[in-house]
Structure formats: C-alpha cells, structure tokens
Short mmCIF file of C-alpha atoms in Angstrom, two decimals:
data_model
loop_
_atom_site.label_atom_id
_atom_site.label_comp_id
_atom_site.label_asym_id
_atom_site.label_seq_id
_atom_site.Cartn_x
_atom_site.Cartn_y
_atom_site.Cartn_z
CA MET A 313 -77.88 -119.97 -185.49
CA THR A 314 -77.76 -119.28 -189.20
CA HIS A 315 -74.73 -117.80 -190.90
CA VAL A 316 -74.36 -115.95 -194.14
CA GLY A 317 -71.64 -116.70 -196.64
CA THR A 318 -68.05 -116.10 -195.64
CA THR A 319 -65.72 -114.97 -198.40
CA PRO A 320 -62.16 -113.67 -198.18
CA ARG A 321 -63.61 -110.16 -198.10
CA THR A 322 -65.87 -110.78 -195.12
CA THR A 323 -63.19 -112.61 -193.14
CA PRO A 324 -61.09 -109.86 -191.56
CA SER A 325 -57.41 -110.66 -191.32
CA ARG A 326 -57.01 -108.77 -188.02
CA LEU A 327 -59.03 -108.65 -184.81
CA ALA A 328 -60.97 -111.71 -185.89
CA LYS A 329 -62.25 -112.15 -182.35
CA ARG A 330 -64.44 -109.09 -182.88
CA SER A 331 -66.01 -110.60 -186.00
CA THR A 332 -69.03 -112.68 -186.54
CA GLN A 333 -71.03 -113.88 -189.48
CA GLU A 334 -74.03 -114.55 -187.35
CA LEU A 335 -77.09 -113.59 -189.23
CA GLU A 336 -79.17 -112.53 -186.22
CA GLN A 337 -76.48 -110.08 -185.18
CA ILE A 338 -76.22 -108.67 -188.70
CA TYR A 339 -79.99 -108.18 -188.86
CA ALA A 340 -80.08 -106.58 -185.39
CA ILE A 341 -77.45 -104.00 -186.36
CA LEU A 342 -79.18 -103.26 -189.68
CA ASP A 343 -82.50 -102.85 -187.88
CA GLU A 344 -81.09 -100.47 -185.27
CA GLY A 345 -79.16 -98.25 -187.70
CA LEU A 346 -81.10 -95.42 -189.31
CA PHE A 347 -78.91 -94.86 -192.35
CA CYS A 348 -76.11 -96.54 -194.25
CA HIS A 349 -73.15 -95.49 -196.37
CA ILE A 350 -72.95 -97.05 -199.83
CA ALA A 351 -69.58 -97.14 -201.62
CA TYR A 352 -69.55 -97.65 -205.38
CA ILE A 353 -67.26 -96.96 -208.31
CA GLU A 354 -68.00 -94.24 -210.87
CA GLY A 355 -65.48 -94.13 -213.66
CA ASN A 356 -62.33 -95.07 -211.79
CA SER A 357 -63.21 -93.24 -208.59
CA PRO A 358 -64.69 -94.46 -205.33
CA MET A 359 -67.92 -92.66 -204.43
CA LEU A 360 -70.06 -92.60 -201.28
CA LEU A 361 -73.77 -92.16 -200.70
CA PRO A 362 -75.26 -91.83 -197.20
CA THR A 363 -78.92 -92.87 -197.36
CA GLY A 364 -81.79 -94.44 -195.44
CA TYR A 365 -82.92 -98.03 -195.94
CA GLY A 366 -85.36 -100.69 -194.86
CA ARG A 367 -85.03 -104.46 -194.52
CA ILE A 368 -87.41 -107.28 -195.41
CA GLY A 369 -85.95 -110.71 -194.64
CA ASP A 370 -82.65 -111.12 -196.46
CA LYS A 371 -82.99 -108.00 -198.59
CA LEU A 372 -82.06 -104.42 -197.83
CA TYR A 373 -83.92 -101.75 -199.79
CA ILE A 374 -83.11 -98.16 -200.65
CA HIS A 375 -85.24 -95.74 -202.62
CA GLY A 376 -84.90 -92.42 -204.36
CA SER A 377 -86.09 -90.33 -207.25
CA VAL A 378 -86.33 -91.91 -210.71
CA GLY A 379 -84.70 -88.68 -211.88
CA SER A 380 -81.58 -89.31 -209.83
CA HIS A 381 -78.46 -90.21 -211.82
CA LEU A 382 -77.11 -91.82 -208.67
CA MET A 383 -80.07 -94.14 -208.21
CA ARG A 384 -79.83 -95.21 -211.85
CA SER A 385 -76.12 -95.93 -211.33
CA LEU A 386 -76.81 -98.12 -208.31
CA ALA A 387 -79.62 -99.96 -210.14
CA ASP A 388 -77.36 -101.07 -213.00
CA GLY A 389 -76.06 -104.10 -211.12
CA ARG A 390 -72.63 -102.74 -210.26
CA GLU A 391 -71.00 -103.94 -207.08
CA VAL A 392 -71.42 -101.87 -203.93
CA CYS A 393 -70.03 -102.03 -200.43
CA LEU A 394 -72.59 -100.92 -197.86
CA ALA A 395 -71.91 -100.19 -194.19
CA VAL A 396 -74.08 -99.48 -191.16
CA SER A 397 -72.07 -98.28 -188.16
CA LEU A 398 -73.35 -97.72 -184.63
CA LEU A 399 -71.17 -95.85 -182.15
CA ASP A 400 -71.88 -97.21 -178.65
CA GLY A 401 -69.27 -95.51 -176.51
CA LEU A 402 -65.87 -93.90 -176.06
CA VAL A 403 -63.29 -96.13 -174.39
CA LEU A 404 -61.09 -93.85 -172.30
CA ALA A 405 -57.91 -95.64 -171.34
CA ARG A 406 -55.12 -94.40 -169.07
CA SER A 407 -52.82 -94.15 -172.09
CA ALA A 408 -53.60 -92.27 -175.31
CA PHE A 409 -52.53 -95.38 -177.23
CA HIS A 410 -55.26 -97.64 -175.82
CA HIS A 411 -58.16 -95.27 -176.39
CA SER A 412 -60.80 -96.96 -178.48
CA VAL A 413 -64.51 -96.98 -179.24
CA ASN A 414 -67.26 -99.46 -178.60
CA TYR A 415 -69.22 -99.96 -181.79
CA ARG A 416 -71.24 -102.38 -183.86
CA SER A 417 -71.00 -102.37 -187.63
CA VAL A 418 -72.12 -104.37 -190.63
CA VAL A 419 -70.39 -104.44 -193.98
CA LEU A 420 -72.33 -105.86 -196.93
CA PHE A 421 -71.09 -106.55 -200.45
CA ALA A 422 -73.86 -106.76 -203.02
CA LYS A 423 -75.13 -105.81 -206.44
CA GLY A 424 -78.19 -103.61 -206.66
CA GLU A 425 -81.34 -105.04 -208.24
CA LEU A 426 -83.94 -102.65 -209.59
CA VAL A 427 -87.27 -103.67 -208.06
CA THR A 428 -90.06 -103.67 -210.63
CA ASP A 429 -92.76 -105.73 -208.92
CA GLU A 430 -95.34 -103.19 -207.66
CA GLN A 431 -96.17 -105.14 -204.50
CA GLU A 432 -92.48 -105.52 -203.58
CA ARG A 433 -91.93 -101.81 -204.23
CA TRP A 434 -94.85 -100.96 -201.95
CA ASP A 435 -93.68 -103.35 -199.25
CA ALA A 436 -90.16 -101.86 -199.43
CA LEU A 437 -91.49 -98.33 -198.90
CA GLU A 438 -93.59 -99.54 -195.97
CA ALA A 439 -90.52 -101.31 -194.51
CA PHE A 440 -88.47 -98.14 -194.98
CA THR A 441 -91.01 -95.96 -193.16
CA GLU A 442 -91.61 -98.47 -190.38
CA HIS A 443 -87.86 -98.96 -189.96
CA VAL A 444 -87.32 -95.27 -189.25
CA MET A 445 -90.54 -94.70 -187.29
CA PRO A 446 -92.49 -97.80 -186.25
CA GLY A 447 -96.22 -97.08 -186.26
CA ARG A 448 -96.04 -94.31 -188.86
CA TRP A 449 -97.12 -96.13 -192.03
CA ALA A 450 -100.68 -96.90 -190.87
CA GLU A 451 -101.30 -93.26 -190.04
CA VAL A 452 -99.95 -91.29 -192.99
CA ARG A 453 -101.27 -90.67 -196.46
CA GLN A 454 -99.82 -93.66 -198.29
CA PRO A 455 -98.15 -93.38 -201.70
CA SER A 456 -100.34 -92.32 -204.63
CA ALA A 457 -99.89 -93.75 -208.10
CA SER A 458 -97.99 -90.59 -208.94
CA ASP A 459 -95.72 -90.93 -205.87
CA MET A 460 -94.96 -94.53 -206.88
CA LYS A 461 -94.11 -93.44 -210.44
CA LYS A 462 -91.58 -90.91 -209.13
CA THR A 463 -89.88 -93.45 -206.86
CA MET A 464 -87.18 -95.96 -207.70
CA VAL A 465 -86.58 -98.89 -205.34
CA ILE A 466 -83.35 -100.91 -205.34
CA ALA A 467 -82.79 -104.18 -203.46
CA PHE A 468 -79.46 -105.45 -202.13
CA PRO A 469 -79.42 -109.14 -201.15
CA ILE A 470 -77.92 -109.64 -197.68
CA VAL A 471 -75.68 -112.59 -198.56
CA GLU A 472 -72.05 -111.55 -198.42
CA ALA A 473 -72.06 -109.71 -195.10
CA SER A 474 -70.22 -109.54 -191.81
CA ALA A 475 -70.68 -107.90 -188.43
CA LYS A 476 -67.88 -106.46 -186.36
CA MET A 477 -68.01 -104.97 -182.90
CA ARG A 478 -66.15 -103.94 -179.78
CA THR A 479 -67.81 -104.08 -176.38
CA GLY A 480 -66.59 -103.91 -172.80
CA ASN A 481 -64.11 -101.87 -170.87
CA VAL A 482 -60.60 -100.42 -171.26
CA ASN A 483 -57.53 -102.56 -171.90
CA ASP A 484 -54.58 -100.69 -170.48
CA ASP A 485 -51.02 -101.91 -170.27
CA GLU A 486 -50.16 -103.44 -166.87
CA GLU A 487 -47.62 -100.68 -166.12
CA ASP A 488 -50.22 -97.92 -166.69
CA LEU A 489 -52.80 -99.28 -164.22
CA SER A 490 -51.46 -97.32 -161.26
CA LEU A 491 -51.54 -93.96 -163.06
CA PRO A 492 -53.80 -91.35 -161.41
CA VAL A 493 -55.96 -91.10 -164.56
CA TRP A 494 -59.69 -91.77 -164.72
CA ALA A 495 -60.44 -94.67 -167.07
CA GLY A 496 -63.70 -96.13 -168.25
CA VAL A 497 -66.35 -96.02 -170.92
CA LEU A 498 -68.62 -93.12 -171.83
CA PRO A 499 -71.72 -94.69 -173.43
CA LEU A 500 -73.13 -92.87 -176.47
CA SER A 501 -76.45 -93.32 -178.22
CA LEU A 502 -78.69 -91.53 -180.66
CA GLN A 503 -81.45 -89.89 -178.64
CA ALA A 504 -84.60 -88.04 -179.63
CA SER A 505 -85.51 -84.78 -177.94
CA SER A 506 -88.94 -83.07 -177.86
CA PRO A 507 -90.83 -83.26 -181.17
CA ILE A 508 -91.28 -79.93 -183.02
CA PRO A 509 -94.76 -79.70 -184.60
CA ASP A 510 -95.18 -78.24 -188.07
CA PRO A 511 -96.03 -74.56 -187.42
CA ILE A 512 -99.20 -74.92 -189.50
CA LEU A 513 -100.31 -78.14 -187.77
CA ASN A 514 -103.86 -78.15 -186.41
CA PRO A 515 -103.15 -77.76 -182.65
CA GLU A 516 -105.85 -80.29 -181.82
CA ILE A 517 -103.74 -83.10 -183.33
CA ALA A 518 -101.73 -84.66 -180.50
CA VAL A 519 -98.21 -86.02 -180.80
CA PRO A 520 -98.57 -89.78 -181.47
CA ALA A 521 -97.30 -92.17 -178.78
CA TYR A 522 -94.82 -93.72 -181.24
CA VAL A 523 -93.20 -90.28 -181.65
CA GLU A 524 -93.40 -89.30 -177.98
CA GLN A 525 -91.90 -92.60 -176.84
CA TYR A 526 -89.35 -92.96 -179.61
CA ASN A 527 -86.36 -93.45 -177.30
CA ARG A 528 -88.14 -96.09 -175.25
CA GLN A 529 -89.32 -97.94 -178.37
CA ARG A 530 -85.81 -98.05 -179.80
CA LYS A 531 -84.45 -99.52 -176.58
CA ALA A 532 -87.12 -102.24 -176.49
CA MET B 920 -66.00 -66.65 -196.43
CA THR B 921 -63.48 -69.00 -197.98
CA HIS B 922 -64.46 -71.80 -200.31
CA VAL B 923 -62.71 -74.97 -201.26
CA GLY B 924 -62.37 -76.15 -204.84
CA THR B 925 -65.49 -77.02 -206.74
CA THR B 926 -65.17 -79.82 -209.25
CA PRO B 927 -67.89 -81.66 -211.18
CA ARG B 928 -67.86 -84.28 -208.41
CA THR B 929 -68.50 -81.82 -205.60
CA THR B 930 -71.22 -79.94 -207.50
CA PRO B 931 -74.34 -82.06 -207.00
CA SER B 932 -76.65 -82.15 -209.99
CA ARG B 933 -79.77 -82.32 -207.84
CA LEU B 934 -80.96 -80.40 -204.78
CA ALA B 935 -78.21 -77.85 -205.28
CA LYS B 936 -79.93 -75.49 -202.84
CA ARG B 937 -78.90 -77.86 -200.05
CA SER B 938 -75.24 -77.66 -201.06
CA THR B 939 -72.45 -75.43 -200.06
CA GLN B 940 -68.73 -75.31 -200.55
CA GLU B 941 -68.27 -73.02 -197.61
CA LEU B 942 -65.19 -74.02 -195.76
CA GLU B 943 -66.39 -73.03 -192.28
CA GLN B 944 -69.41 -75.26 -192.65
CA ILE B 945 -67.29 -78.16 -193.86
CA TYR B 946 -64.94 -77.78 -190.90
CA ALA B 947 -67.84 -77.49 -188.44
CA ILE B 948 -69.37 -80.77 -189.65
CA LEU B 949 -66.00 -82.54 -189.62
CA ASP B 950 -65.35 -81.26 -186.09
CA GLU B 951 -68.73 -82.40 -184.78
CA GLY B 952 -68.65 -85.88 -186.34
CA LEU B 953 -66.90 -88.59 -184.34
CA PHE B 954 -66.15 -91.01 -187.16
CA CYS B 955 -66.08 -91.14 -190.93
CA HIS B 956 -66.62 -93.72 -193.64
CA ILE B 957 -63.81 -94.07 -196.18
CA ALA B 958 -64.57 -95.62 -199.58
CA TYR B 959 -61.67 -96.96 -201.65
CA ILE B 960 -61.08 -99.44 -204.41
CA GLU B 961 -59.36 -102.79 -203.81
CA GLY B 962 -58.88 -104.80 -206.98
CA ASN B 963 -62.04 -103.86 -208.85
CA SER B 964 -64.29 -103.71 -205.82
CA PRO B 965 -65.51 -100.79 -203.72
CA MET B 966 -64.58 -101.14 -200.05
CA LEU B 967 -65.58 -99.21 -196.93
CA LEU B 968 -63.81 -98.44 -193.69
CA PRO B 969 -65.55 -96.74 -190.76
CA THR B 970 -62.89 -95.06 -188.60
CA GLY B 971 -62.15 -92.13 -186.30
CA TYR B 972 -60.24 -89.05 -187.35
CA GLY B 973 -58.88 -85.70 -186.29
CA ARG B 974 -58.46 -82.41 -188.14
CA ILE B 975 -55.65 -79.87 -188.11
CA GLY B 976 -56.31 -76.94 -190.44
CA ASP B 977 -56.93 -78.21 -193.95
CA LYS B 978 -55.87 -81.79 -193.25
CA LEU B 979 -57.87 -84.70 -191.91
CA TYR B 980 -55.86 -87.45 -190.21
CA ILE B 981 -56.59 -91.10 -189.53
CA HIS B 982 -54.35 -93.58 -187.75
CA GLY B 983 -54.05 -97.30 -187.28
CA SER B 984 -51.65 -100.16 -186.80
CA VAL B 985 -48.57 -100.37 -189.01
CA GLY B 986 -49.48 -104.06 -189.27
CA SER B 987 -52.83 -103.30 -190.91
CA HIS B 988 -53.07 -104.21 -194.59
CA LEU B 989 -55.88 -101.69 -194.85
CA MET B 990 -53.80 -98.79 -193.52
CA ARG B 991 -51.00 -99.64 -195.94
CA SER B 992 -53.55 -99.66 -198.78
CA LEU B 993 -54.84 -96.21 -197.86
CA ALA B 994 -51.29 -94.85 -197.51
CA ASP B 995 -50.33 -95.77 -201.08
CA GLY B 996 -51.81 -92.62 -202.57
CA ARG B 997 -54.90 -94.19 -204.06
CA GLU B 998 -58.01 -92.06 -204.33
CA VAL B 999 -60.59 -92.24 -201.53
CA CYS B 1000 -64.02 -90.79 -200.96
CA LEU B 1001 -64.59 -89.93 -197.32
CA ALA B 1002 -67.90 -88.99 -195.72
CA VAL B 1003 -68.97 -87.66 -192.34
CA SER B 1004 -72.74 -87.75 -191.84
CA LEU B 1005 -74.69 -86.27 -188.94
CA LEU B 1006 -78.35 -87.21 -188.50
CA ASP B 1007 -80.18 -84.25 -186.94
CA GLY B 1008 -83.82 -85.30 -187.07
CA LEU B 1009 -86.64 -87.25 -188.62
CA VAL B 1010 -88.97 -85.19 -190.79
CA LEU B 1011 -92.45 -86.67 -190.36
CA ALA B 1012 -94.73 -85.44 -193.10
CA ARG B 1013 -98.45 -86.09 -193.52
CA SER B 1014 -97.70 -88.25 -196.56
CA ALA B 1015 -95.27 -91.17 -196.63
CA PHE B 1016 -93.77 -89.68 -199.80
CA HIS B 1017 -92.60 -86.46 -198.15
CA HIS B 1018 -90.91 -88.07 -195.17
CA SER B 1019 -87.29 -86.99 -194.99
CA VAL B 1020 -84.40 -86.46 -192.59
CA ASN B 1021 -82.58 -83.39 -191.41
CA TYR B 1022 -78.87 -84.00 -191.71
CA ARG B 1023 -75.49 -82.43 -192.32
CA SER B 1024 -72.83 -84.26 -194.30
CA VAL B 1025 -69.43 -83.70 -195.82
CA VAL B 1026 -68.01 -85.63 -198.74
CA LEU B 1027 -64.27 -85.35 -199.37
CA PHE B 1028 -62.27 -86.71 -202.31
CA ALA B 1029 -58.57 -87.08 -201.57
CA LYS B 1030 -55.47 -89.19 -201.83
CA GLY B 1031 -53.90 -90.45 -198.62
CA GLU B 1032 -50.44 -89.21 -197.70
CA LEU B 1033 -48.36 -91.27 -195.29
CA VAL B 1034 -47.18 -88.90 -192.56
CA THR B 1035 -43.50 -89.45 -191.71
CA ASP B 1036 -42.60 -86.25 -189.84
CA GLU B 1037 -42.54 -87.21 -186.15
CA GLN B 1038 -43.91 -83.88 -184.94
CA GLU B 1039 -46.79 -83.99 -187.41
CA ARG B 1040 -47.54 -87.59 -186.40
CA TRP B 1041 -47.60 -86.54 -182.73
CA ASP B 1042 -49.79 -83.53 -183.44
CA ALA B 1043 -52.20 -85.70 -185.45
CA LEU B 1044 -52.58 -88.14 -182.54
CA GLU B 1045 -53.18 -85.26 -180.17
CA ALA B 1046 -55.76 -83.79 -182.58
CA PHE B 1047 -57.44 -87.19 -182.84
CA THR B 1048 -57.71 -87.59 -179.06
CA GLU B 1049 -58.83 -84.01 -178.47
CA HIS B 1050 -61.36 -84.29 -181.29
CA VAL B 1051 -63.11 -87.22 -179.62
CA MET B 1052 -62.67 -86.02 -176.03
CA PRO B 1053 -61.50 -82.42 -175.54
CA GLY B 1054 -59.31 -82.18 -172.44
CA ARG B 1055 -58.17 -85.80 -172.49
CA TRP B 1056 -54.69 -85.47 -174.07
CA ALA B 1057 -53.16 -83.43 -171.24
CA GLU B 1058 -54.23 -85.99 -168.67
CA VAL B 1059 -53.36 -89.37 -170.15
CA ARG B 1060 -50.09 -91.21 -170.53
CA GLN B 1061 -48.95 -89.86 -173.88
CA PRO B 1062 -47.51 -92.10 -176.62
CA SER B 1063 -44.22 -93.84 -175.88
CA ALA B 1064 -41.58 -94.36 -178.56
CA SER B 1065 -42.89 -97.91 -178.88
CA ASP B 1066 -46.52 -96.70 -179.26
CA MET B 1067 -45.39 -94.31 -181.99
CA LYS B 1068 -43.53 -97.09 -183.81
CA LYS B 1069 -46.69 -99.23 -183.89
CA THR B 1070 -48.84 -96.41 -185.26
CA MET B 1071 -49.32 -95.31 -188.84
CA VAL B 1072 -50.74 -91.85 -189.54
CA ILE B 1073 -52.30 -90.90 -192.89
CA ALA B 1074 -53.28 -87.37 -193.94
CA PHE B 1075 -56.04 -86.45 -196.38
CA PRO B 1076 -55.93 -82.86 -197.67
CA ILE B 1077 -59.33 -81.15 -197.36
CA VAL B 1078 -59.40 -79.58 -200.81
CA GLU B 1079 -62.02 -81.27 -202.97
CA ALA B 1080 -64.90 -81.27 -200.50
CA SER B 1081 -68.53 -80.31 -200.22
CA ALA B 1082 -71.13 -80.03 -197.49
CA LYS B 1083 -74.78 -80.92 -197.92
CA MET B 1084 -77.62 -80.53 -195.49
CA ARG B 1085 -81.35 -80.39 -194.90
CA THR B 1086 -82.80 -78.29 -192.10
CA GLY B 1087 -86.26 -77.05 -191.23
CA ASN B 1088 -89.73 -78.44 -191.19
CA VAL B 1089 -91.98 -80.69 -193.31
CA ASN B 1090 -92.91 -79.90 -196.90
CA ASP B 1091 -96.25 -81.52 -197.54
CA ASP B 1092 -98.34 -81.22 -200.67
CA GLU B 1093 -101.04 -78.54 -200.39
CA GLU B 1094 -103.84 -81.10 -200.64
CA ASP B 1095 -102.45 -83.11 -197.67
CA LEU B 1096 -102.36 -80.20 -195.22
CA SER B 1097 -105.86 -80.79 -193.87
CA LEU B 1098 -105.28 -84.47 -193.12
CA PRO B 1099 -105.70 -85.39 -189.43
CA VAL B 1100 -102.08 -86.57 -189.22
CA TRP B 1101 -99.46 -85.21 -186.82
CA ALA B 1102 -96.57 -83.66 -188.74
CA GLY B 1103 -93.28 -82.22 -187.55
CA VAL B 1104 -89.66 -82.94 -186.82
CA LEU B 1105 -88.26 -85.29 -184.19
CA PRO B 1106 -84.76 -83.98 -183.39
CA LEU B 1107 -82.04 -86.62 -182.94
CA SER B 1108 -78.55 -86.27 -181.52
CA LEU B 1109 -75.76 -88.42 -180.18
CA GLN B 1110 -75.92 -88.22 -176.39
CA ALA B 1111 -73.65 -89.51 -173.66
CA SER B 1112 -75.12 -91.28 -170.64
CA SER B 1113 -73.42 -91.89 -167.25
CA PRO B 1114 -69.74 -92.83 -167.52
CA ILE B 1115 -68.87 -96.41 -166.50
CA PRO B 1116 -65.58 -96.52 -164.56
CA ASP B 1117 -63.06 -99.28 -165.22
CA PRO B 1118 -63.89 -101.94 -162.56
CA ILE B 1119 -60.27 -101.85 -161.36
CA LEU B 1120 -60.09 -98.04 -161.20
CA ASN B 1121 -58.88 -96.55 -157.94
CA PRO B 1122 -62.22 -95.29 -156.51
CA GLU B 1123 -60.54 -92.11 -155.28
CA ILE B 1124 -60.09 -90.94 -158.87
CA ALA B 1125 -63.09 -88.75 -159.75
CA VAL B 1126 -64.75 -88.56 -163.16
CA PRO B 1127 -63.15 -85.57 -164.96
CA ALA B 1128 -65.37 -82.59 -165.75
CA TYR B 1129 -64.73 -83.00 -169.49
CA VAL B 1130 -66.25 -86.50 -169.28
CA GLU B 1131 -69.09 -85.59 -166.91
CA GLN B 1132 -70.09 -82.58 -169.04
CA TYR B 1133 -69.54 -84.19 -172.43
CA ASN B 1134 -73.03 -83.39 -173.79
CA ARG B 1135 -72.80 -79.77 -172.72
CA GLN B 1136 -69.31 -79.38 -174.19
CA ARG B 1137 -70.42 -80.78 -177.54
CA LYS B 1138 -73.32 -78.34 -177.69
CA ALA B 1139 -71.09 -75.35 -176.95
#
C-alpha cells in the first residue's frame, strides 16, 4: 500500500489510531465526497469556499469563472487547506458525554496551480462531471471554445494529505452499561430521491439509467 | 425580518441574487446542518476543522477535550471563518457548462470565546445534543462533574454572517434546448437508515421514536 507524505501537520497529536496516510483510503474518500471546503488566507483573515471538485490520479481539480476574484486568488499559488468530510452515522451512547459520530474525512494541504494546458483543462472538466454523475459526460453537449474561455481550472497536488475516520459502535463507560437507555448507531448517508425533469423537457426523453440508479451506483 | 451585519466580506461580489443576510434563513441552515467546517490560521497556514455544533439564539457553540491543542487554539480569540453547507441536489443541464448544484450555505466570521459560566456550558452541551438528535438529552445519562471538567466549550457570536443558496431548475442556453439530452434536478438529502443497536444492549430496550422517525423529524 502506498502512502503519501507525512508532515507534522498531517500527523494528528490526538486520536492517532483513527488516522491513516494510506493513499487508497484518501482517494476513496475524495471520490465519494461530492464537494470540499477550501480554507485560504485573504489579508490576515481565514476564508472558506465550499466547492465541487474532480480527481485525476494524484491531482484534485476545481473550476470556476475566469471573472471570479476568488478563483484568481486560489490560482496565485497561496497555500490552502482542503477538506472532504463524509458523515456516516450518529453514535448514540448511554451518556451524553460519549455521543459521537462515525465519519470519514480527508485534509489536504496544497498550493493551487493554474492549469493552462488545454487537454488537461478538458480532462479536468470531464473528471469533474463524471465525479458528480458518472455517465453524464458522454451524453451532454461538451464545452465549446467559448465555454472553455470562460472557465478557469486549478489543480491541487494530493501530496500532503491525511485521512481520519471513526467507525463502529458506542463506547460507554462500564458503569453506564446497565442504564435503561437505548444505545447504538444511526447510519446516515446522502441519498437521491426521484429526479425532477426540466419543465420544458421533451417528454419523450427518458430519465437515463445513471440518474435513475444513482443511489445504487454510489454504493457500488 | 431581522438582518445581521453586512460587511464587505459577507457581501459577495458575484451572484448577489443568491445571497441573503436574512437572519431566519441563516438560523434555519445552521439548525439543519449537522456539522460545520472551521477555518483558522496556525502560524502562517490556513487550517480546517470539521466538527459538530449547537446553536442557542445568536451564538453557535462547539465543544471538545480540554486536552486538545486545537480547542485551545480556537479559544484564544483568533478569527475564524465557519461554514455550514447543505447539498440539496444535482442540476443536470443539457450542456456540461451549465451543470450546477442546488445548495444552501452559511458563512460566519467570528472570534471564539471560551465559555466559563457553568450554566452556559451545560446549556451549550444540551443544545449540541438536541441539535443532532432532538429528544435525546432528557433520556441519557447527563454530564457528570468529571465529564464537565474534561470538556471545553467555545462560543462564536453569529453577527457577521451570510447565507447563500441556489434553488430551482436548469438554466441551459437557448440553442441547447432542443438537444436530445435529459435535463433536470436530482434531489439529494442526508437520510438515516435502520438503527444498529449496541451488540451488548439489553434487547428489551426498544428503539426510541425520535431515533426511529429521524428522517420524518428532520423534514418537519
């Protein structure tokens, strides 16, 4: 199993047993998450951007409008801290104190790199679309020259990264185990409900299988 | 309708039509979210912490171990940027370019205040528990003096905050409307599945209604 670089920042001082630098695990969490939070510094203040992303190999890509001040800020090579967090369940202990959550998260430290190569830009947009909705890219009207001109793509190398998680059941204190309180885990997951067609959609166009079976695909 | 303070930071320069400073909306998003991301600066680097929270009035509370370096950092009054982001659906346009997401998010700028008043600390822990699982606090073994000693509570005033959202259907270019491509919205939401009892739970203890009906409660 391959590992990515461990630095003091990606080696948590507490709860180290929940940590891992295993690359496969990091990739799996990044691939399951649908959006990330990016922390950066503007002036002397911390700032946060929630945004979508795609991954190709050891690079994570975001995109946005070339007119966006924010995108230009992130493309200037400043350091960011990026997190993808998946909430897997509520851990309901017998005591308030031992309540917890099951989760998987990745934290990545990186500097944004403006992508200028046209093929890499195209591939990043395809990866972004396929990440959110596998099967979609081949079917839609792909980016025009004008679309590409309006779009900025930024790459973050996945090098200084760590995964953290909690799984499993409740951990109550011995003396609380006999309390008449239900204890266990309530699993949570992001689920799709019935697709809502565009009101002006030609009614002869059927919902694609990759939309209809989105929940099943994500589990696979 | 009441509004919270607007500063240059909470007045987005782009897509202003998606923005609002309406307090009710900010509270509703904070109350529906189950965890937040907190950005802060350590040394000269941006850092991110995903964590749970609770709200009482115009204050948002987090808690953690008194032994946590991170909690002590956030309690020292440094500036943070905190975000709660809810993903409501995937917007599947006929063109790759117009794909989007429906979402609701709150961004809050604040300085952490270490809570020392014992009643406020207690109330914050109750708010935290009830936020994640309404009905739970009254049933569980509430914090002991020792639990309280191990726990640090930090308050963030909800003053400099803004909400942002996208709702509704696809916005394709006129010339793409006749393409034979399905277009619409796939709604997404966090859903609970069947609760998993602690393997050592007394089997006579039934699953509480507030756990069994978690999805329905969250919708209400």
